[in-house]
Amino acid sequence: MDNICRRCGSDEESIDHIFLHCPFPKAVWLGSPFGLRIPLDPTFTVSQWLQQVLKIDKTFKSLGEQVFSYVAFMFWTLWKMQNDLYFNQQVHKLEVAILRASKVCWTPPRPGNVKLNANVAWRQHHVRHGLGYVVRDDHGTPLFAVSKLGSFLSVSIGEASMIKARLLQIIQAGFINVTVESDNLEVIQMLQRKTKVADPYLADILKEIVSLVTGSNLCITFEYIPINVNVVAHVLARKAMSCVEQVLWPLTSHGWLMCVI
């Protein structure tokens, strides 16, 4: 009985079980920005898992580096949480595990700036999709974090519309130095005017965003970041899909978001 998993109580507390086969890590991997699935085979090992990750790294260089980095941090996070459970009887939530693995990657904006991180959770064959965004100051402290549902024709249209609305909100709050980060490379490159816009509806939205910068005293920059760095916005967007209406997440010290942000 001493070797039974303290989290699920249904299997031997082996390394493979702690990192892969226990329901908690399985949910963590699947809920990650990469949607990683653990094989159902109970004999599947951590060594085999790492070999699969390395194959991704060799085949898709940029994506593979992101996945490998995330997996490495997630292993450390799961091990630390297992120790918290074993020694302190502390049970962590799923969102905390997913976000902590990416916390070390995100960097605060320059002094005096605020940073907007946005993400869309697209659901194929659905009318409404998840939107998530968080605005943080130069200390990394969140000013607000929101999950909401929205209807739009494409991921890029949804993300561009959200960026436009949130920038207006930030400007109305009195901020003039803003960094916008997204893992949507298409939208960011269009806003940086590196690529042309084929969709006329999307083009109109992007023009309105650019007009906020042109001829004003605002300093707004647009930056692409990998999805494993944009994970807070990703989780907020995923949470929106289980929400009936917009949720402005509480920024209290005991809230799940503040535990990891």
Short mmCIF file of C-alpha atoms in Angstrom, two decimals:
data_model
loop_
_atom_site.label_atom_id
_atom_site.label_comp_id
_atom_site.label_asym_id
_atom_site.label_seq_id
_atom_site.Cartn_x
_atom_site.Cartn_y
_atom_site.Cartn_z
CA MET A 1 0.00 0.00 0.00
CA ASP A 2 2.94 2.37 0.62
CA ASN A 3 3.73 2.45 -3.09
CA ILE A 4 0.19 3.31 -4.25
CA CYS A 5 -0.17 6.64 -6.07
CA ARG A 6 -1.16 9.30 -3.56
CA ARG A 7 -2.97 11.31 -6.21
CA CYS A 8 -5.23 8.72 -7.86
CA GLY A 9 -4.86 5.75 -5.47
CA SER A 10 -5.16 3.24 -8.28
CA ASP A 11 -1.66 2.30 -9.39
CA GLU A 12 1.95 1.92 -8.37
CA GLU A 13 3.69 5.25 -7.82
CA SER A 14 6.40 4.69 -10.42
CA ILE A 15 8.21 7.35 -12.44
CA ASP A 16 6.20 6.43 -15.53
CA HIS A 17 2.94 6.68 -13.58
CA ILE A 18 3.79 10.05 -11.96
CA PHE A 19 4.76 11.68 -15.27
CA LEU A 20 2.52 9.92 -17.78
CA HIS A 21 -0.17 7.47 -16.72
CA CYS A 22 -1.79 9.02 -13.65
CA PRO A 23 -5.00 10.86 -14.72
CA PHE A 24 -3.55 14.17 -13.49
CA PRO A 25 -0.45 14.32 -15.75
CA LYS A 26 -2.49 12.91 -18.64
CA ALA A 27 -4.89 15.85 -18.30
CA VAL A 28 -1.97 18.27 -17.95
CA TRP A 29 -0.30 17.08 -21.16
CA LEU A 30 -3.59 17.15 -23.08
CA GLY A 31 -4.49 20.60 -21.71
CA SER A 32 -1.10 22.03 -22.66
CA PRO A 33 -0.79 24.42 -25.61
CA PHE A 34 0.36 21.47 -27.74
CA GLY A 35 -2.48 19.08 -26.82
CA LEU A 36 -0.07 16.21 -26.14
CA ARG A 37 -1.69 12.78 -25.82
CA ILE A 38 -0.18 9.96 -23.78
CA PRO A 39 -0.56 6.51 -25.42
CA LEU A 40 -3.06 4.21 -23.72
CA ASP A 41 -0.44 1.46 -23.44
CA PRO A 42 0.28 1.17 -19.67
CA THR A 43 3.81 -0.07 -20.40
CA PHE A 44 4.69 3.12 -22.30
CA THR A 45 7.72 4.68 -20.57
CA VAL A 46 9.15 8.15 -19.99
CA SER A 47 12.12 7.14 -22.15
CA GLN A 48 9.81 6.31 -25.06
CA TRP A 49 7.97 9.59 -24.51
CA LEU A 50 11.19 11.60 -24.73
CA GLN A 51 12.16 9.74 -27.90
CA GLN A 52 8.86 10.83 -29.47
CA VAL A 53 9.48 14.44 -28.44
CA LEU A 54 12.98 14.32 -29.96
CA LYS A 55 11.47 13.09 -33.24
CA ILE A 56 9.27 16.20 -33.30
CA ASP A 57 12.37 18.31 -32.67
CA LYS A 58 14.20 16.77 -35.64
CA THR A 59 11.23 16.88 -38.02
CA PHE A 60 9.78 20.30 -37.20
CA LYS A 61 12.73 22.29 -35.87
CA SER A 62 11.03 25.43 -34.53
CA LEU A 63 7.95 23.64 -33.17
CA GLY A 64 10.12 20.82 -31.81
CA GLU A 65 12.22 23.25 -29.78
CA GLN A 66 9.07 24.73 -28.25
CA VAL A 67 7.65 21.30 -27.40
CA PHE A 68 10.93 20.01 -25.95
CA SER A 69 11.34 23.10 -23.80
CA TYR A 70 7.76 22.82 -22.53
CA VAL A 71 8.10 19.08 -21.79
CA ALA A 72 11.30 19.67 -19.82
CA PHE A 73 9.69 22.35 -17.66
CA MET A 74 6.55 20.24 -17.26
CA PHE A 75 8.54 17.28 -15.94
CA TRP A 76 10.06 19.57 -13.31
CA THR A 77 6.62 21.02 -12.47
CA LEU A 78 4.99 17.59 -12.09
CA TRP A 79 7.85 16.37 -9.88
CA LYS A 80 7.62 19.44 -7.65
CA MET A 81 3.84 19.05 -7.36
CA GLN A 82 4.24 15.39 -6.47
CA ASN A 83 6.61 16.39 -3.67
CA ASP A 84 4.12 19.02 -2.49
CA LEU A 85 1.47 16.31 -2.32
CA TYR A 86 3.75 13.81 -0.58
CA PHE A 87 5.37 16.09 2.01
CA ASN A 88 2.85 18.93 2.45
CA GLN A 89 -0.48 17.32 1.47
CA GLN A 90 -0.88 20.18 -1.00
CA VAL A 91 -3.11 19.41 -4.01
CA HIS A 92 -2.61 21.64 -7.04
CA LYS A 93 -5.20 22.42 -9.70
CA LEU A 94 -4.77 21.40 -13.32
CA GLU A 95 -4.45 25.00 -14.54
CA VAL A 96 -1.63 25.68 -12.10
CA ALA A 97 0.43 22.82 -13.52
CA ILE A 98 -0.12 23.91 -17.13
CA LEU A 99 0.76 27.55 -16.44
CA ARG A 100 3.74 27.00 -14.16
CA ALA A 101 5.57 25.09 -16.86
CA SER A 102 5.51 28.23 -19.02
CA LYS A 103 5.92 30.90 -16.37
CA VAL A 104 9.70 31.03 -16.80
CA CYS A 105 9.37 31.77 -20.54
CA TRP A 106 7.24 34.93 -20.51
CA THR A 107 8.96 38.28 -19.93
CA PRO A 108 7.35 41.49 -18.60
CA PRO A 109 7.20 44.59 -20.84
CA ARG A 110 9.70 47.44 -20.61
CA PRO A 111 9.34 49.89 -17.69
CA GLY A 112 6.27 52.07 -18.11
CA ASN A 113 4.69 49.70 -20.63
CA VAL A 114 1.82 47.24 -20.40
CA LYS A 115 1.62 43.99 -22.34
CA LEU A 116 -1.45 42.41 -23.89
CA ASN A 117 -1.41 38.65 -24.54
CA ALA A 118 -4.27 37.27 -26.62
CA ASN A 119 -5.32 33.84 -27.87
CA VAL A 120 -8.22 32.17 -29.69
CA ALA A 121 -9.38 28.61 -28.98
CA TRP A 122 -10.95 27.53 -32.26
CA ARG A 123 -13.60 24.80 -32.25
CA GLN A 124 -14.16 23.13 -35.60
CA HIS A 125 -17.84 22.97 -36.66
CA HIS A 126 -18.90 25.29 -33.82
CA VAL A 127 -20.46 28.73 -34.11
CA ARG A 128 -18.80 30.18 -31.01
CA HIS A 129 -15.15 29.97 -30.06
CA GLY A 130 -13.03 30.79 -27.02
CA LEU A 131 -11.24 34.11 -26.54
CA GLY A 132 -8.73 34.74 -23.80
CA TYR A 133 -6.57 37.73 -22.96
CA VAL A 134 -4.51 39.10 -20.11
CA VAL A 135 -2.97 42.55 -19.63
CA ARG A 136 0.06 42.88 -17.35
CA ASP A 137 2.22 45.78 -16.20
CA ASP A 138 6.01 46.04 -16.21
CA HIS A 139 6.22 44.00 -12.99
CA GLY A 140 4.26 41.16 -14.56
CA THR A 141 1.26 41.97 -12.37
CA PRO A 142 -2.05 41.32 -14.17
CA LEU A 143 -4.37 44.30 -14.53
CA PHE A 144 -7.20 42.16 -15.86
CA ALA A 145 -7.69 38.69 -17.33
CA VAL A 146 -10.77 37.64 -19.29
CA SER A 147 -12.35 34.57 -20.88
CA LYS A 148 -15.27 34.99 -23.28
CA LEU A 149 -17.01 33.36 -26.22
CA GLY A 150 -17.18 34.95 -29.66
CA SER A 151 -18.42 34.23 -33.17
CA PHE A 152 -16.11 34.86 -36.12
CA LEU A 153 -15.25 33.33 -39.49
CA SER A 154 -11.59 32.48 -38.84
CA VAL A 155 -8.97 32.37 -36.11
CA SER A 156 -7.20 35.42 -37.53
CA ILE A 157 -10.40 37.48 -37.69
CA GLY A 158 -11.22 36.52 -34.11
CA GLU A 159 -7.75 37.38 -32.86
CA ALA A 160 -7.56 40.67 -34.77
CA SER A 161 -11.00 41.72 -33.50
CA MET A 162 -10.00 40.91 -29.94
CA ILE A 163 -6.72 42.83 -30.22
CA LYS A 164 -8.56 45.87 -31.59
CA ALA A 165 -11.17 45.86 -28.79
CA ARG A 166 -8.60 45.33 -26.07
CA LEU A 167 -6.29 48.06 -27.37
CA LEU A 168 -9.16 50.54 -27.25
CA GLN A 169 -9.86 49.45 -23.67
CA ILE A 170 -6.20 49.83 -22.69
CA ILE A 171 -5.95 53.27 -24.32
CA GLN A 172 -9.13 54.42 -22.59
CA ALA A 173 -7.54 53.35 -19.30
CA GLY A 174 -4.77 55.88 -19.96
CA PHE A 175 -1.88 53.69 -21.13
CA ILE A 176 0.12 54.92 -24.12
CA ASN A 177 2.96 52.36 -24.30
CA VAL A 178 1.60 48.93 -25.18
CA THR A 179 3.15 45.68 -26.39
CA VAL A 180 0.81 43.20 -28.05
CA GLU A 181 1.92 39.56 -28.06
CA SER A 182 0.25 36.70 -29.92
CA ASP A 183 1.16 33.25 -31.19
CA ASN A 184 -0.84 33.97 -34.37
CA LEU A 185 2.03 34.61 -36.76
CA GLU A 186 -0.28 35.62 -39.62
CA VAL A 187 -1.93 38.43 -37.66
CA ILE A 188 1.33 39.73 -36.18
CA GLN A 189 3.10 39.80 -39.55
CA MET A 190 0.15 41.65 -41.08
CA LEU A 191 0.22 44.20 -38.26
CA GLN A 192 3.97 44.56 -38.77
CA ARG A 193 3.17 45.08 -42.48
CA LYS A 194 5.41 42.19 -43.50
CA THR A 195 2.69 40.36 -45.42
CA LYS A 196 -0.34 41.38 -47.46
CA VAL A 197 -3.92 40.75 -46.35
CA ALA A 198 -6.10 38.77 -48.75
CA ASP A 199 -9.33 38.78 -46.72
CA PRO A 200 -11.00 42.22 -47.12
CA TYR A 201 -12.89 41.91 -43.81
CA LEU A 202 -9.69 41.07 -41.93
CA ALA A 203 -7.91 43.88 -43.77
CA ASP A 204 -10.44 46.42 -42.48
CA ILE A 205 -9.94 45.29 -38.88
CA LEU A 206 -6.15 45.48 -39.20
CA LYS A 207 -6.36 48.97 -40.75
CA GLU A 208 -8.37 50.14 -37.75
CA ILE A 209 -5.72 48.72 -35.41
CA VAL A 210 -2.88 50.39 -37.32
CA SER A 211 -4.80 53.69 -37.32
CA LEU A 212 -4.60 53.69 -33.52
CA VAL A 213 -0.83 54.06 -33.83
CA THR A 214 -0.58 56.35 -36.86
CA GLY A 215 -0.59 60.05 -36.12
CA SER A 216 -0.86 59.72 -32.34
CA ASN A 217 1.39 59.80 -29.31
CA LEU A 218 0.76 56.13 -28.68
CA CYS A 219 3.60 53.62 -28.85
CA ILE A 220 2.16 50.22 -29.75
CA THR A 221 4.35 47.31 -30.86
CA PHE A 222 3.28 43.91 -32.13
CA GLU A 223 5.36 40.82 -31.38
CA TYR A 224 5.03 37.14 -32.24
CA ILE A 225 5.71 34.63 -29.45
CA PRO A 226 5.56 30.81 -29.47
CA ILE A 227 2.42 29.24 -28.06
CA ASN A 228 4.31 27.78 -25.09
CA VAL A 229 5.12 31.35 -24.01
CA ASN A 230 1.56 32.55 -24.63
CA VAL A 231 0.12 29.84 -22.41
CA VAL A 232 -1.76 32.11 -19.96
CA ALA A 233 -3.87 33.54 -22.78
CA HIS A 234 -4.21 30.01 -24.19
CA VAL A 235 -5.63 28.66 -20.92
CA LEU A 236 -7.98 31.65 -20.61
CA ALA A 237 -9.27 30.99 -24.14
CA ARG A 238 -9.77 27.29 -23.38
CA LYS A 239 -11.68 28.17 -20.21
CA ALA A 240 -14.01 30.38 -22.24
CA MET A 241 -15.43 27.29 -23.94
CA SER A 242 -17.00 26.20 -20.65
CA CYS A 243 -18.34 29.69 -19.85
CA VAL A 244 -21.85 30.92 -20.63
CA GLU A 245 -20.86 34.59 -20.51
CA GLN A 246 -17.74 36.71 -20.20
CA VAL A 247 -15.65 35.99 -17.10
CA LEU A 248 -13.41 38.65 -15.60
CA TRP A 249 -11.14 36.50 -13.47
CA PRO A 250 -10.54 37.70 -9.89
CA LEU A 251 -6.97 38.79 -9.28
CA THR A 252 -6.93 37.84 -5.61
CA SER A 253 -3.86 36.27 -4.02
CA HIS A 254 -5.63 32.91 -3.60
CA GLY A 255 -7.05 32.72 -7.13
CA TRP A 256 -5.69 30.07 -9.50
CA LEU A 257 -4.42 32.71 -11.94
CA MET A 258 -2.39 34.61 -9.36
CA CYS A 259 -0.75 31.38 -8.21
CA VAL A 260 1.13 31.09 -11.47
CA ILE A 261 1.23 34.47 -13.18
#
